[in-house]
């Protein structure tokens, strides 16, 4: 689209989108520029996330904003269905929403340079598929998606303290109050309620000597230096995604910064695992000390004077030494296990625990741990924040790789080959996509182009005439989408429009008039077209159909378009117009009473429809009662054949 165009009116051109929904879409993206940027980056999932926007409508919006000319190229529902079927096949090989959306936005073009460039990319991807551990990659790619921002979790156990209204307003504008309470002019004792105080200061005017856990951060610090979780939570949420992406990068031998991300997050996790349970340490050491004291006290002998001292003063020198030695060893054990030096025991037997001392140490240790963790988190957040842009670029590269891999797998599985572009459609060894992998299908050779740019196709029912038309449409559409095609060799004429009109039940007068009015401009327009008509005689009675088709052939023959018309009226049409007639003819029935057909049409050959062979095929596969009917029909064919011989 032109950058000067307004997005709103363009959105309303998409079916089902009115002015209100168009405005809602623009507002959800924060403006027209961001919407256009997201569409160009194929962030279709952001459109789908908006209430009232389905996947299909999101693709329509993207096509409209990107100016894709799909509706002007595929002019009939059948042509569009063939295009959709091609997309569905390719999407079955994609693993990410990005790749699927990228495929859905593929469309035919008349830009030969872009076609050739894209075809070369697909052929390189086809070759790449043969050299990679595809199954392992497909498993990893199934877990790749665009990184998501996590929801913000409010943590009231920590607080951000500021000293001025200006700093307070700044932090509110930064959204930091969504993570922790932001406090200005706290009440006495209020700060004691928090595990950690993050003091964001301009001048450092506040006295916080009695506060255990306080981190001082300057007011001009970055957001993540005040609340590191604003960066860390993003990487926590997407860590498994980054691990999968790292493995993909390593398989592909590509440079990556993801290993650094994973290392930082693993180190951060390990640092968080270092917390020591002070209560558990104290209780386990107490149990050891009580047992040690019991064993030592059991073995001592006391004199009469020592007994009197024990009774009068509560402890003899001998007992004092035992307690001192055991408690000294207990303190050493606590220091080794907790990393903190303190004495939580009161002399007695069994030992008593000084709970006030334990709580004091726990609070000090928690404060120290919080300070250490905060510093580690800020350091990690600073490093990760610098990597975020590169990481998201790598994920996008991997999703783009998934797009190429999907097309490469498609081309590999269907044995697609690079087409040439010229002034005709010429196929050698072409195969309908639906027949790939189905036993041993016959490949088809066919050509249409100057001077015979209009051809009548005749021959056996169930002989493959419709399949050939669909194959021609597939090859043309795929080539102009920038895809290799399902043929051993192919030359394709670039056209502006594709029409595929299928046979229908007989039309009433109103529908017949509508068809004539709709199709007549097709024959007279100057656009280059591929026109595929399947048994148009169904539109009206035989003689009228002959005259109509003959007239259409005259006009198409005088244009730059190509047309293949399947008909059983070739003999009658040739009375009115000079046109090439090709034929697909059944040669008989095989041992299983299936038609033997050479699917490649014979050029300049009027083929019979061979209804007798079809009746015989049905006869051989029917019940005895039904055979009576089909047998009598065959008798009439045989009488006719004898009469013609005479």
Tab-separated table of N, CA, C and O in Angstrom, residues 548-605:
chain	number	residue	atom	x	y	z
A	548	UNK	N	-22.237	-21.146	-28.700
A	548	UNK	CA	-21.637	-20.277	-27.672
A	548	UNK	C	-20.151	-20.571	-27.526
A	548	UNK	O	-19.313	-19.666	-27.539
A	549	UNK	N	-19.812	-21.880	-27.415
A	549	UNK	CA	-18.409	-22.246	-27.219
A	549	UNK	C	-17.581	-21.866	-28.441
A	549	UNK	O	-16.458	-21.365	-28.315
A	550	UNK	N	-18.123	-22.079	-29.630
A	550	UNK	CA	-17.394	-21.728	-30.854
A	550	UNK	C	-17.082	-20.229	-30.881
A	550	UNK	O	-15.979	-19.813	-31.284
A	551	UNK	N	-18.049	-19.425	-30.466
A	551	UNK	CA	-17.833	-17.971	-30.445
A	551	UNK	C	-16.750	-17.601	-29.432
A	551	UNK	O	-15.868	-16.777	-29.707
A	552	UNK	N	-16.815	-18.205	-28.254
A	552	UNK	CA	-15.791	-17.945	-27.246
A	552	UNK	C	-14.405	-18.307	-27.784
A	552	UNK	O	-13.426	-17.587	-27.574
A	553	UNK	N	-14.317	-19.428	-28.482
A	553	UNK	CA	-13.031	-19.885	-29.017
A	553	UNK	C	-12.470	-18.863	-29.999
A	553	UNK	O	-11.265	-18.573	-30.007
A	554	UNK	N	-13.325	-18.306	-30.826
A	554	UNK	CA	-12.865	-17.308	-31.799
A	554	UNK	C	-12.219	-16.118	-31.094
A	554	UNK	O	-11.127	-15.678	-31.479
A	555	UNK	N	-12.892	-15.606	-30.076
A	555	UNK	CA	-12.362	-14.426	-29.383
A	555	UNK	C	-11.085	-14.761	-28.608
A	555	UNK	O	-10.119	-13.994	-28.625
A	556	UNK	N	-11.070	-15.911	-27.915
A	556	UNK	CA	-9.875	-16.277	-27.145
A	556	UNK	C	-8.706	-16.527	-28.075
A	556	UNK	O	-7.562	-16.152	-27.793
A	557	UNK	N	-8.998	-17.155	-29.228
A	557	UNK	CA	-7.934	-17.439	-30.188
A	557	UNK	C	-7.261	-16.189	-30.708
A	557	UNK	O	-6.089	-16.218	-31.109
A	558	UNK	N	-7.977	-15.076	-30.718
A	558	UNK	CA	-7.423	-13.812	-31.212
A	558	UNK	C	-6.709	-13.029	-30.116
A	558	UNK	O	-6.200	-11.932	-30.369
A	559	UNK	N	-6.656	-13.577	-28.918
A	559	UNK	CA	-6.060	-12.863	-27.776
A	559	UNK	C	-4.718	-13.483	-27.395
A	559	UNK	O	-4.230	-14.401	-28.041
A	560	UNK	N	-4.132	-12.984	-26.314
A	560	UNK	CA	-2.859	-13.519	-25.803
A	560	UNK	C	-3.095	-14.572	-24.725
A	560	UNK	O	-2.164	-14.931	-24.002
A	561	UNK	N	-4.320	-15.050	-24.626
A	561	UNK	CA	-4.665	-16.004	-23.578
A	561	UNK	C	-4.511	-17.434	-24.055
A	561	UNK	O	-4.361	-17.706	-25.253
A	562	UNK	N	-4.552	-18.360	-23.088
A	562	UNK	CA	-4.533	-19.790	-23.362
A	562	UNK	C	-5.817	-20.395	-22.816
A	562	UNK	O	-6.304	-19.974	-21.759
A	563	UNK	N	-6.360	-21.392	-23.522
A	563	UNK	CA	-7.594	-22.022	-23.058
A	563	UNK	C	-7.591	-23.504	-23.412
A	563	UNK	O	-7.175	-23.890	-24.507
A	564	UNK	N	-8.047	-24.301	-22.465
A	564	UNK	CA	-8.288	-25.726	-22.698
A	564	UNK	C	-9.734	-25.987	-22.319
A	564	UNK	O	-10.151	-25.685	-21.189
A	565	UNK	N	-10.502	-26.548	-23.246
A	565	UNK	CA	-11.933	-26.749	-23.046
A	565	UNK	C	-12.240	-28.237	-23.161
A	565	UNK	O	-12.025	-28.846	-24.219
A	566	UNK	N	-12.704	-28.828	-22.078
A	566	UNK	CA	-13.121	-30.227	-22.097
A	566	UNK	C	-14.543	-30.293	-22.640
A	566	UNK	O	-15.438	-29.591	-22.143
A	567	UNK	N	-14.749	-31.116	-23.655
A	567	UNK	CA	-16.080	-31.186	-24.258
A	567	UNK	C	-16.299	-32.532	-24.944
A	567	UNK	O	-15.343	-33.191	-25.361
A	568	UNK	N	-17.552	-32.912	-25.038
A	568	UNK	CA	-17.939	-34.081	-25.831
A	568	UNK	C	-18.533	-33.637	-27.172
A	568	UNK	O	-19.083	-34.465	-27.912
A	569	UNK	N	-18.447	-32.331	-27.459
A	569	UNK	CA	-19.081	-31.800	-28.668
A	569	UNK	C	-18.045	-31.312	-29.677
A	569	UNK	O	-18.331	-30.440	-30.500
A	570	UNK	N	-16.841	-31.839	-29.607
A	570	UNK	CA	-15.769	-31.331	-30.471
A	570	UNK	C	-16.146	-31.410	-31.951
A	570	UNK	O	-15.909	-30.473	-32.722
A	571	UNK	N	-16.734	-32.523	-32.353
A	571	UNK	CA	-17.085	-32.698	-33.772
A	571	UNK	C	-18.031	-31.587	-34.223
A	571	UNK	O	-17.873	-31.021	-35.315
A	572	UNK	N	-19.021	-31.267	-33.367
A	572	UNK	CA	-19.996	-30.231	-33.728
A	572	UNK	C	-19.350	-28.839	-33.710
A	572	UNK	O	-19.618	-28.001	-34.588
A	573	UNK	N	-18.478	-28.586	-32.711
A	573	UNK	CA	-17.837	-27.268	-32.596
A	573	UNK	C	-16.939	-26.995	-33.797
A	573	UNK	O	-16.864	-25.862	-34.302
A	574	UNK	N	-16.264	-28.023	-34.280
A	574	UNK	CA	-15.336	-27.860	-35.406
A	574	UNK	C	-16.047	-27.414	-36.684
A	574	UNK	O	-15.406	-26.924	-37.622
A	575	UNK	N	-17.365	-27.552	-36.741
A	575	UNK	CA	-18.123	-27.076	-37.904
A	575	UNK	C	-18.167	-25.554	-37.946
A	575	UNK	O	-18.375	-24.963	-39.001
A	576	UNK	N	-17.976	-24.923	-36.769
A	576	UNK	CA	-18.109	-23.469	-36.678
A	576	UNK	C	-16.766	-22.745	-36.534
A	576	UNK	O	-16.685	-21.544	-36.794
A	577	UNK	N	-15.709	-23.463	-36.079
A	577	UNK	CA	-14.453	-22.775	-35.822
A	577	UNK	C	-13.297	-23.753	-36.007
A	577	UNK	O	-13.423	-24.954	-35.738
A	578	UNK	N	-12.172	-23.221	-36.492
A	578	UNK	CA	-10.968	-24.042	-36.664
A	578	UNK	C	-10.214	-24.065	-35.329
A	578	UNK	O	-9.726	-23.029	-34.865
A	579	UNK	N	-10.102	-25.230	-34.735
A	579	UNK	CA	-9.493	-25.332	-33.411
A	579	UNK	C	-8.801	-26.683	-33.273
A	579	UNK	O	-9.244	-27.683	-33.851
A	580	UNK	N	-7.698	-26.705	-32.527
A	580	UNK	CA	-7.000	-27.976	-32.292
A	580	UNK	C	-7.811	-28.842	-31.340
A	580	UNK	O	-8.356	-28.338	-30.349
A	581	UNK	N	-7.865	-30.132	-31.639
A	581	UNK	CA	-8.591	-31.077	-30.792
A	581	UNK	C	-7.616	-32.154	-30.331
A	581	UNK	O	-6.943	-32.790	-31.147
A	582	UNK	N	-7.530	-32.359	-29.038
A	582	UNK	CA	-6.685	-33.403	-28.462
A	582	UNK	C	-7.565	-34.439	-27.784
A	582	UNK	O	-8.697	-34.137	-27.374
A	583	UNK	N	-7.047	-35.676	-27.672
A	583	UNK	CA	-7.894	-36.725	-27.119
A	583	UNK	C	-7.200	-37.635	-26.123
A	583	UNK	O	-6.032	-37.991	-26.286
A	584	UNK	N	-7.946	-37.984	-25.085
A	584	UNK	CA	-7.532	-39.014	-24.125
A	584	UNK	C	-8.493	-40.177	-24.313
A	584	UNK	O	-9.697	-40.029	-24.124
A	585	UNK	N	-7.954	-41.314	-24.675
A	585	UNK	CA	-8.844	-42.422	-25.026
A	585	UNK	C	-8.495	-43.682	-24.241
A	585	UNK	O	-7.319	-44.009	-24.048
A	586	UNK	N	-9.536	-44.385	-23.803
A	586	UNK	CA	-9.347	-45.672	-23.140
A	586	UNK	C	-9.091	-46.742	-24.189
A	586	UNK	O	-9.741	-46.771	-25.236
A	587	UNK	N	-8.123	-47.621	-23.879
A	587	UNK	CA	-7.760	-48.665	-24.836
A	587	UNK	C	-8.426	-49.995	-24.528
A	587	UNK	O	-8.327	-50.940	-25.297
A	588	UNK	N	-9.093	-50.096	-23.374
A	588	UNK	CA	-9.715	-51.357	-22.995
A	588	UNK	C	-9.774	-51.487	-21.490
A	588	UNK	O	-9.648	-50.502	-20.761
A	589	UNK	N	-9.985	-52.729	-21.031
A	589	UNK	CA	-10.055	-53.014	-19.598
A	589	UNK	C	-8.925	-53.960	-19.223
A	589	UNK	O	-8.581	-54.869	-19.985
A	590	UNK	N	-8.361	-53.765	-18.020
A	590	UNK	CA	-7.313	-54.684	-17.572
A	590	UNK	C	-7.944	-55.916	-16.931
A	590	UNK	O	-9.179	-56.095	-16.952
A	591	UNK	N	-7.120	-56.766	-16.336
A	591	UNK	CA	-7.619	-58.017	-15.757
A	591	UNK	C	-8.584	-57.791	-14.601
A	591	UNK	O	-9.380	-58.671	-14.257
A	592	UNK	N	-8.496	-56.624	-13.983
A	592	UNK	CA	-9.410	-56.298	-12.879
A	592	UNK	C	-10.582	-55.452	-13.357
A	592	UNK	O	-11.310	-54.875	-12.543
A	593	UNK	N	-10.743	-55.363	-14.672
A	593	UNK	CA	-11.843	-54.617	-15.289
A	593	UNK	C	-11.789	-53.121	-14.968
A	593	UNK	O	-12.816	-52.461	-14.822
A	594	UNK	N	-10.578	-52.586	-14.850
A	594	UNK	CA	-10.395	-51.148	-14.742
A	594	UNK	C	-9.997	-50.606	-16.105
A	594	UNK	O	-9.349	-51.302	-16.908
A	595	UNK	N	-10.387	-49.344	-16.377
A	595	UNK	CA	-10.064	-48.741	-17.665
A	595	UNK	C	-8.555	-48.637	-17.855
A	595	UNK	O	-7.819	-48.246	-16.946
A	596	UNK	N	-8.090	-49.003	-19.045
A	596	UNK	CA	-6.695	-48.780	-19.419
A	596	UNK	C	-6.670	-47.499	-20.239
A	596	UNK	O	-7.212	-47.450	-21.355
A	597	UNK	N	-6.057	-46.445	-19.657
A	597	UNK	CA	-6.091	-45.135	-20.298
A	597	UNK	C	-4.672	-44.593	-20.393
A	597	UNK	O	-3.905	-44.647	-19.427
A	598	UNK	N	-4.322	-44.057	-21.532
A	598	UNK	CA	-3.080	-43.307	-21.667
A	598	UNK	C	-3.410	-41.862	-21.310
A	598	UNK	O	-4.093	-41.162	-22.063
A	599	UNK	N	-2.948	-41.439	-20.139
A	599	UNK	CA	-3.369	-40.131	-19.613
A	599	UNK	C	-2.812	-38.964	-20.421
A	599	UNK	O	-3.328	-37.847	-20.332
A	600	UNK	N	-1.743	-39.192	-21.163
A	600	UNK	CA	-1.205	-38.115	-21.997
A	600	UNK	C	-2.080	-37.961	-23.245
A	600	UNK	O	-2.237	-38.915	-24.015
A	601	UNK	N	-2.665	-36.795	-23.473
A	601	UNK	CA	-3.541	-36.626	-24.643
A	601	UNK	C	-2.758	-36.771	-25.956
A	601	UNK	O	-1.586	-36.392	-26.045
A	602	UNK	N	-3.438	-37.327	-26.948
A	602	UNK	CA	-2.889	-37.360	-28.304
A	602	UNK	C	-3.241	-36.039	-28.980
A	602	UNK	O	-4.403	-35.626	-28.992
A	603	UNK	N	-2.218	-35.365	-29.490
A	603	UNK	CA	-2.426	-34.054	-30.106
A	603	UNK	C	-3.116	-34.234	-31.456
A	603	UNK	O	-2.826	-35.170	-32.222
A	604	UNK	N	-4.043	-33.321	-31.743
A	604	UNK	CA	-4.804	-33.357	-33.003
A	604	UNK	C	-5.482	-34.718	-33.197
A	604	UNK	O	-5.381	-35.361	-34.248
A	605	UNK	N	-6.164	-35.153	-32.171
A	605	UNK	CA	-6.833	-36.463	-32.223
A	605	UNK	C	-8.178	-36.351	-31.519
A	605	UNK	O	-8.255	-35.969	-30.353
